[in-house]
Tab-separated table of C-alpha atoms in Angstrom:
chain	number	residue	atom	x	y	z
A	56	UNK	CA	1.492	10.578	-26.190
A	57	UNK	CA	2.549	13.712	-25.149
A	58	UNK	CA	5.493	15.773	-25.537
A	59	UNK	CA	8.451	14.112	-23.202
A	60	UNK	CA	9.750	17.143	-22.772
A	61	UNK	CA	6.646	18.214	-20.823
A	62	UNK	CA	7.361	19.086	-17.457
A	63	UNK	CA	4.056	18.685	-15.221
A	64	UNK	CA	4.291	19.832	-11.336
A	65	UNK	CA	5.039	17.045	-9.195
A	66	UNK	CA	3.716	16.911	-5.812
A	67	UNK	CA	5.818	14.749	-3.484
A	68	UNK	CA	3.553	14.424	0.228
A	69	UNK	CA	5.671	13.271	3.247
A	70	UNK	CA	3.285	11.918	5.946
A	71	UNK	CA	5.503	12.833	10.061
A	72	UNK	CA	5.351	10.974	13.091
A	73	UNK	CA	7.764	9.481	15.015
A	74	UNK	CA	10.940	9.874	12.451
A	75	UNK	CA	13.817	11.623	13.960
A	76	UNK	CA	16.180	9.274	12.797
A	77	UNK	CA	14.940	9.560	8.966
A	78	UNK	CA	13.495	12.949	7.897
A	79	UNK	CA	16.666	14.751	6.830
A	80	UNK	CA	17.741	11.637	5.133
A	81	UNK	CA	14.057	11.358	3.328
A	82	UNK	CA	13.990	15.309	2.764
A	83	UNK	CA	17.766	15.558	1.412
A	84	UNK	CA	16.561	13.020	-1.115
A	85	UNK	CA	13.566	14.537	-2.810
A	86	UNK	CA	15.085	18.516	-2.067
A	87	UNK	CA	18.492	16.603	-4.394
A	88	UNK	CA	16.155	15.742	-7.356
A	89	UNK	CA	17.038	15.992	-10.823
A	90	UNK	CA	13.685	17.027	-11.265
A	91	UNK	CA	12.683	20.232	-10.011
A	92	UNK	CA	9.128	21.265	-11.067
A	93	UNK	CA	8.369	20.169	-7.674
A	94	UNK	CA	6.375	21.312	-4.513
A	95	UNK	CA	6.798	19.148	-1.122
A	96	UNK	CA	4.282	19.079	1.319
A	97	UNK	CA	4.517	17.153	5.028
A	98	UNK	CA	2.015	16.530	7.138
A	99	UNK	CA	2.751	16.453	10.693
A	100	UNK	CA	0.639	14.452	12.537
A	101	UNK	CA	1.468	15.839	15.998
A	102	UNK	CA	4.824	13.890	16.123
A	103	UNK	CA	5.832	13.933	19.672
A	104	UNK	CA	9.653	14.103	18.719
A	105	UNK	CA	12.012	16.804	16.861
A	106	UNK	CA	11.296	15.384	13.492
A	107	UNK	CA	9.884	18.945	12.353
A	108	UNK	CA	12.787	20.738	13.898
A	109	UNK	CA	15.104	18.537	12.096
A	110	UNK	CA	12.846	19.056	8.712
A	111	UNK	CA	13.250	22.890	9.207
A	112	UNK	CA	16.937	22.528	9.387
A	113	UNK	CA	17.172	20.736	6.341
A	114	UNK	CA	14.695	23.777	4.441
A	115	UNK	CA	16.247	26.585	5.757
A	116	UNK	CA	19.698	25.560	4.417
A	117	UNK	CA	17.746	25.050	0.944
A	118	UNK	CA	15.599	28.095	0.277
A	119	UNK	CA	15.062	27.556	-3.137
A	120	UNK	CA	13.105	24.538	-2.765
A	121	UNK	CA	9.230	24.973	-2.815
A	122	UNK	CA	7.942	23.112	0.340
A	123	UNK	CA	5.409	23.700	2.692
A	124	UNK	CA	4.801	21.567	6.292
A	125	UNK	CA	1.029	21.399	7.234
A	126	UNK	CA	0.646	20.910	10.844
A	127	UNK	CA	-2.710	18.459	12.311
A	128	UNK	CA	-3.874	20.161	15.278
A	129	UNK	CA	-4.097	16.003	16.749
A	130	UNK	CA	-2.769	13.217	15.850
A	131	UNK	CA	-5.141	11.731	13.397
A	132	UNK	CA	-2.978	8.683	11.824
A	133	UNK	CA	-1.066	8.107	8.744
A	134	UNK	CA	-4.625	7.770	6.540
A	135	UNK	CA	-5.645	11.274	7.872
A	136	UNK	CA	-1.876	12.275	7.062
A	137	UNK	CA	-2.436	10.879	3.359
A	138	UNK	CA	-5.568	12.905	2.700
A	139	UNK	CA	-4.699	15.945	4.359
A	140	UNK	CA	-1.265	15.624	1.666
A	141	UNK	CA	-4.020	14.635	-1.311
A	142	UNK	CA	-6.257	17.871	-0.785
A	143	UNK	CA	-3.262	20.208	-0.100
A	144	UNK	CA	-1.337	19.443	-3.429
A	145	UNK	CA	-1.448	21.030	-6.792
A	146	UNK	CA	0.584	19.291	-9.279
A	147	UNK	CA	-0.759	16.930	-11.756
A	148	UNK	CA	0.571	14.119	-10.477
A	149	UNK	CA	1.483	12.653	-6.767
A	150	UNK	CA	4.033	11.203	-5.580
A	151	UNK	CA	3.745	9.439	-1.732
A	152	UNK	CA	7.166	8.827	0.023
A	153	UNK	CA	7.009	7.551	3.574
A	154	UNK	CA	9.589	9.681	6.064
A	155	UNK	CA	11.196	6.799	6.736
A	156	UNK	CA	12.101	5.834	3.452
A	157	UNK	CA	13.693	7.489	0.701
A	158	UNK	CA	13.974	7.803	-3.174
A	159	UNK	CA	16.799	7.809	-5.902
A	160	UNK	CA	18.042	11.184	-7.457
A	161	UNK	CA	16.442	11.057	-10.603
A	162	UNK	CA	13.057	8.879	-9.238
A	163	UNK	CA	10.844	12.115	-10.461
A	164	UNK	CA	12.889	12.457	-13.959
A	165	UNK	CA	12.326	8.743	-14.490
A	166	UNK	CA	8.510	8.815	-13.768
A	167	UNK	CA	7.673	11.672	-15.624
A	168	UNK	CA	9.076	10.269	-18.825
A	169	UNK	CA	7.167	7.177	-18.611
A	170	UNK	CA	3.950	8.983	-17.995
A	171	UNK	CA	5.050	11.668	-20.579
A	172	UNK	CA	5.640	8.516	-23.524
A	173	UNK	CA	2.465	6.593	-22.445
A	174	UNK	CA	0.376	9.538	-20.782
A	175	UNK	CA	0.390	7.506	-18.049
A	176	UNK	CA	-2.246	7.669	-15.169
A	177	UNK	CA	-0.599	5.706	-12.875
A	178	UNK	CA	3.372	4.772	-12.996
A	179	UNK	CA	4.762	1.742	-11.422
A	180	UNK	CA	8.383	1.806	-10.055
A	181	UNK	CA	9.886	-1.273	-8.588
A	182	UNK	CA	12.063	-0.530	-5.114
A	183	UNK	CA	14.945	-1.972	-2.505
A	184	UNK	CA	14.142	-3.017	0.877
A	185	UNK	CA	16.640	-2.062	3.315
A	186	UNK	CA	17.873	-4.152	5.847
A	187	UNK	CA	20.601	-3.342	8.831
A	188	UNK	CA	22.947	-6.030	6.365
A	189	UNK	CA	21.553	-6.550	3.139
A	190	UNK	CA	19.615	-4.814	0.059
A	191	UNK	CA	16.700	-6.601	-1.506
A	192	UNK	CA	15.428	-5.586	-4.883
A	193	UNK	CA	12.056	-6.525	-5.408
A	194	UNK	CA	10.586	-6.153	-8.781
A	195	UNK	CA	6.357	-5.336	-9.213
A	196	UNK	CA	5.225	-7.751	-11.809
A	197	UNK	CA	3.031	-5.918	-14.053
A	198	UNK	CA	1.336	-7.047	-17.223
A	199	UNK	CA	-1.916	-5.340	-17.492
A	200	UNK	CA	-4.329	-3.605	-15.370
A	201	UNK	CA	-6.453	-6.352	-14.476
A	202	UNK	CA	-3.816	-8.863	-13.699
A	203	UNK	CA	-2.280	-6.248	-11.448
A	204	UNK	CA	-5.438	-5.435	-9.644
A	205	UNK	CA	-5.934	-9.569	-9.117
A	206	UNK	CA	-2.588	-9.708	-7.405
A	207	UNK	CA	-3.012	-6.064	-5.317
A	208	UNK	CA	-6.559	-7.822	-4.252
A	209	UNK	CA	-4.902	-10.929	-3.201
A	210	UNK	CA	-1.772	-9.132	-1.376
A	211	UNK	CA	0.298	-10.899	-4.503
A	212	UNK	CA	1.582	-7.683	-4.892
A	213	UNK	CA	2.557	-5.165	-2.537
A	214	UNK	CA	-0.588	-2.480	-1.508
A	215	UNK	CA	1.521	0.147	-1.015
A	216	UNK	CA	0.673	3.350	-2.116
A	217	UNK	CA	4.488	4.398	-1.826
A	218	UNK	CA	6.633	4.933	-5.092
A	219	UNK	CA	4.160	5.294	-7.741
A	220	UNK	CA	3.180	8.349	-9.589
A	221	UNK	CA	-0.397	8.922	-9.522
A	222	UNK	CA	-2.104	11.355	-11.457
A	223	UNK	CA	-4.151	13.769	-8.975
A	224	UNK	CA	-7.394	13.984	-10.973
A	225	UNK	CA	-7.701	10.155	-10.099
A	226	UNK	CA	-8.656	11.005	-6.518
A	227	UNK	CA	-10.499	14.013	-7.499
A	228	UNK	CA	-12.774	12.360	-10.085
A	229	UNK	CA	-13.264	9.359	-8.229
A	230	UNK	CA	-13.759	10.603	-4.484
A	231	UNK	CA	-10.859	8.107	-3.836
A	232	UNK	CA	-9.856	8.817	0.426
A	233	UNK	CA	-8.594	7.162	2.855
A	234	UNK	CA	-10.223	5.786	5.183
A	235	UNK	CA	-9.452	7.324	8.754
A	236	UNK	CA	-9.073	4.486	11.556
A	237	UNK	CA	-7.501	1.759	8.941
A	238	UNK	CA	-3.982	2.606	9.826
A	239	UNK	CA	-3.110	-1.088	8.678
A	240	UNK	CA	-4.520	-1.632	4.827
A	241	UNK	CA	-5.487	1.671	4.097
A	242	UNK	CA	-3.138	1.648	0.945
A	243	UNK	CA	-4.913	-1.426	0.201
A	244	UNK	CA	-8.035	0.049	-0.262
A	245	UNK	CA	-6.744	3.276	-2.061
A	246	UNK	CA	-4.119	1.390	-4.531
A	247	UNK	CA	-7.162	-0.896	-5.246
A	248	UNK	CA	-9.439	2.062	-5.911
A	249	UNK	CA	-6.985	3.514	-7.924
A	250	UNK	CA	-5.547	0.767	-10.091
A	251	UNK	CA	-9.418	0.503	-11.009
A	252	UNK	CA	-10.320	3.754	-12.207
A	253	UNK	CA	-6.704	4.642	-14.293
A	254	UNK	CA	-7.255	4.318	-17.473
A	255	UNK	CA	-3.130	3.889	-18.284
A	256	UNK	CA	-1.218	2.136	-16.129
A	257	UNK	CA	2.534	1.726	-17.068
A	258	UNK	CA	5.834	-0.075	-15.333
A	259	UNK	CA	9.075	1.290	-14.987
A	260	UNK	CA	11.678	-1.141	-14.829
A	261	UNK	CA	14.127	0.580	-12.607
A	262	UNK	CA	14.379	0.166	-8.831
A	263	UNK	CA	14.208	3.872	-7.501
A	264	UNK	CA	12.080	3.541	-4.222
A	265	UNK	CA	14.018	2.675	-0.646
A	266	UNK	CA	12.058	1.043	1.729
A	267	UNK	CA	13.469	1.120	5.326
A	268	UNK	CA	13.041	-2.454	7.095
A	269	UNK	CA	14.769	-1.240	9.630
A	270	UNK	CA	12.339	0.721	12.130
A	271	UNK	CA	10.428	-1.833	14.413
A	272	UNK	CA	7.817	0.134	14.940
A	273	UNK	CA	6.451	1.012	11.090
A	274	UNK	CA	2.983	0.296	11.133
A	275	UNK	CA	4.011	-2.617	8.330
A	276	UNK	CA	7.400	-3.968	9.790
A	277	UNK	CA	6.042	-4.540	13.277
A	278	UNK	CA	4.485	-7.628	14.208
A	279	UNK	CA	1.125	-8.988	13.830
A	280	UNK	CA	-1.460	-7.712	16.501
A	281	UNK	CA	-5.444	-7.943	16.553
A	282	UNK	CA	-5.591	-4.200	15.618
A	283	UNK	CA	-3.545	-5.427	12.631
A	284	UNK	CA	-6.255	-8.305	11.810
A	285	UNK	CA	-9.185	-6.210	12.445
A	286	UNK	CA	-8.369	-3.722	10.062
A	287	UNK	CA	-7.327	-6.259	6.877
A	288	UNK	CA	-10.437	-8.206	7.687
A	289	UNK	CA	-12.389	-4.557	7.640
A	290	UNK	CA	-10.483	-3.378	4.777
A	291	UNK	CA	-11.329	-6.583	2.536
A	292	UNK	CA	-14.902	-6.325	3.341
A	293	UNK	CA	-14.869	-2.560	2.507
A	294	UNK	CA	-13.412	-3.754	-1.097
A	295	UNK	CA	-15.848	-6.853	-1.789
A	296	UNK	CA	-19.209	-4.245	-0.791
A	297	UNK	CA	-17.013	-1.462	-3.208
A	298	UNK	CA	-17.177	-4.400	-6.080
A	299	UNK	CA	-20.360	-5.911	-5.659
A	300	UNK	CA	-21.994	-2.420	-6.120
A	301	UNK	CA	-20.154	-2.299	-9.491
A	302	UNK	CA	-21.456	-5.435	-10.342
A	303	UNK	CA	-18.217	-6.464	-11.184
A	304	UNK	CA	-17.526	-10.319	-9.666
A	305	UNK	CA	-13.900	-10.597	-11.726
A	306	UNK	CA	-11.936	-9.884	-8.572
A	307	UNK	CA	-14.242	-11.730	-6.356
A	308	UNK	CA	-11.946	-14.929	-5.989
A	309	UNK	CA	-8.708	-12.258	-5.320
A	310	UNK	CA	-10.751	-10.441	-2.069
A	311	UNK	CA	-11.446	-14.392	-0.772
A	312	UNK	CA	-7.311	-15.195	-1.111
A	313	UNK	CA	-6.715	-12.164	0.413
A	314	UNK	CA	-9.249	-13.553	3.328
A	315	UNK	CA	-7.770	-16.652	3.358
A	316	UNK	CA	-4.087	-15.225	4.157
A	317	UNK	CA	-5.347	-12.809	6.540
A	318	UNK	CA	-6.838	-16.718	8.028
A	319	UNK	CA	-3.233	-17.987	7.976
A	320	UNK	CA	-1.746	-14.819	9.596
A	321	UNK	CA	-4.552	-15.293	12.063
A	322	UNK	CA	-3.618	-19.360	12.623
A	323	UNK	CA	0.018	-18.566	12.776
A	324	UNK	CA	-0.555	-16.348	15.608
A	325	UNK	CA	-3.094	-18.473	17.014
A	326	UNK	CA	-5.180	-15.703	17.902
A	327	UNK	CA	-8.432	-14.034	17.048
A	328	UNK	CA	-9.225	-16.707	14.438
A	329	UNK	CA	-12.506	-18.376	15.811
A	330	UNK	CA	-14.932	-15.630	14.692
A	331	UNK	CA	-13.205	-14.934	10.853
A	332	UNK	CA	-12.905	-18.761	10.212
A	333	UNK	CA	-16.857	-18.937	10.946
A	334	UNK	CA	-17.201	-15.823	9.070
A	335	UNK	CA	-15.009	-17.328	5.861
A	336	UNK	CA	-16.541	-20.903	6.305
A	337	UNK	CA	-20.248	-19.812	6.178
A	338	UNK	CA	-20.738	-19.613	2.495
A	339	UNK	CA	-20.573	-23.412	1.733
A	340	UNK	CA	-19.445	-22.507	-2.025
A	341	UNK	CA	-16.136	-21.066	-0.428
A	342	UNK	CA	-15.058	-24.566	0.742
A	343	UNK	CA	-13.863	-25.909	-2.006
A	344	UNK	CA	-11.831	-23.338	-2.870
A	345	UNK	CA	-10.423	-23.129	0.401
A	346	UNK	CA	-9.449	-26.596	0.309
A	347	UNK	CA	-7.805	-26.135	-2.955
A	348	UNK	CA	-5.929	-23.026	-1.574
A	349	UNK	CA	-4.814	-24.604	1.555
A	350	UNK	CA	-3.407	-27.828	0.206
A	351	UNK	CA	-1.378	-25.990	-1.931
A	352	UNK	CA	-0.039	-23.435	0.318
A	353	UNK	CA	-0.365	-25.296	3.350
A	354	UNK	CA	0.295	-29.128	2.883
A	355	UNK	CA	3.851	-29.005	5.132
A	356	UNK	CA	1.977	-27.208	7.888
A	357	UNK	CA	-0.020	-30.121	9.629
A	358	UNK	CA	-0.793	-28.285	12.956
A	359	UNK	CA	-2.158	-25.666	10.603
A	360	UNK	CA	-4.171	-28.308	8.386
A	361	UNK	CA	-5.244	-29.600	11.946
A	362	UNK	CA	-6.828	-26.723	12.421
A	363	UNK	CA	-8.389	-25.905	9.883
A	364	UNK	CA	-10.718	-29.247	9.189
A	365	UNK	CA	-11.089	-29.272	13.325
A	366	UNK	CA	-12.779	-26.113	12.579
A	367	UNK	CA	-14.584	-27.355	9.479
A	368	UNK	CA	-16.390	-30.183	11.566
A	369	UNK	CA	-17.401	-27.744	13.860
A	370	UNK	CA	-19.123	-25.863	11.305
A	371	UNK	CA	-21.284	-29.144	10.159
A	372	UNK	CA	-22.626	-29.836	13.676
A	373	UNK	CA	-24.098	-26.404	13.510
């Protein structure tokens, strides 16, 4: 436990593109900390709008703030955008806020005094989703590590890399990147990574994180679209070959419900399911646990059920 009067550098990274309408609200609430043992760093990934004008506006009426914009010479996407923040910052711990969304006063203050008490690794914070007419507060269950990997595997809880404070020698020890090109579940893969290698995890009980629900075109408000399914379906295989080569089959049957609901996002588009659902169903010793998982989830959904054993048939004439 270490002294909770320690004050430990904080870097807060602010990934850009395509936020006009947010930044100064999203700047004005980390420069308005409580905390202030804090450096900022954005990353703008060639936003084609006046986001970084705005942001400059904002900084130059608060000099005193340490903050620092780091400019991609192309747009690269919001995993490039997370590394580029990851290798730029200093502090012992990280804290990821999306430009769209924004944090609570004393979010820092209340991090850093968990991870002070518990010397904390990795710091869970619950957060509000914000809708044009309504708040939503939605509270990460957390019990132990394990448990909370199991439901981050099988999208039980949310793989967002947003709103937790991370200590930076986790990705430095463990090689832990993003993955450039998964611009839909590459939190999934980091979080996952993550959550794995921290040694103390710990959950804060307040709700200090707002996430915008607002913006149609957020990579995870907008709707589903093959680009979408591709890169869950790559991102889950990327996590079952990162387990098997650990040996480690625990979190095997979390990776196959996190398959199975990418299936269901895939039948309730009715699109680009043929391939995955021969993919899933080819390992015989899956089928009974998809059964299991589908009657249980499913059992209103008959067109969906249809499906599914329509496809299953198929499978035994081959």
């Amino acid at each position: 436990m270490k002294d909770e009067s320690f004050l430990p550098l904080v870097t807060i990274l602010v990934p850009i593109y395509n936020i006009s309408a947010y930044i100064e609200r999203c700047a004005l609430s980390i420069i308005n900390q409580t905390y202030k043992n804090i450096e900022v760093i954005f990353i703008n990934d060639c936003t084609p709008d006046d986001s970084i004008h705005i942001l400059n506006s904002v900084l130059q009426k608060h000099p005193g703030v340490k903050a620092k914009i780091i400019f991609h010479e192309k747009n690269r996407g919001l995993a490039a955008a997370r590394n580029t923040g990851v290798s730029a910052a200093t502090g012992e711990y990280i804290l990821h806020v999306d430009g769209d969304d924004y944090i609570k006063n004393d979010t820092v203050s209340v991090l850093v005094a968990t991870a002070n008490k518990y010397n904390s690794d990795f710091v869970i914070a619950n957060f509000i989703e914000c809708y044009r007419d309504k708040q939503k507060y939605i509270k990460r269950k957390f019990k132990n590590r394990n448990l909370y990997l199991k439901k981050i595997l099988s999208f039980d809880a949310t793989p967002s890399i947003w709103g937790n404070l991370i200590r930076r020698e986790l990705y430095i020890q463990n090689d832990i990147k993003t993955i450039e090109g998964f611009d839909f579940g590459e939190d999934y893969i980091v979080l996952s990574k993550l959550v794995y290698y921290a040694k103390q995890i710990n959950h804060n009980n307040e709700f200090l994180y707002f996430y915008d629900m607002t913006r149609d075109t957020s990579i995870m408000r907008s709707s589903f679209s093959q680009k979408k399914v591709d890169s869950l379906i790559k991102s889950n295989e990327f996590l079952k070959n990162f387990f098997l080569k650990l040996d480690n089959g625990y979190y095997h049957n979390s990776l196959l419900i996190a398959s199975y609901k990418t299936l269901n996002n895939l039948l309730l588009n009715n699109r680009y399911v043929e391939e995955y659902y021969i993919s899933l169903l080819s390992n015989y010793n899956h089928i009974p646990f998809i059964f299991k998982l589908y009657w249980k989830n499913l059992k209103n959904q008959y067109d969906i059920i249809a499906k599914f054993i329509y496809k299953f048939i198929q499978l035994l004439e081959y």
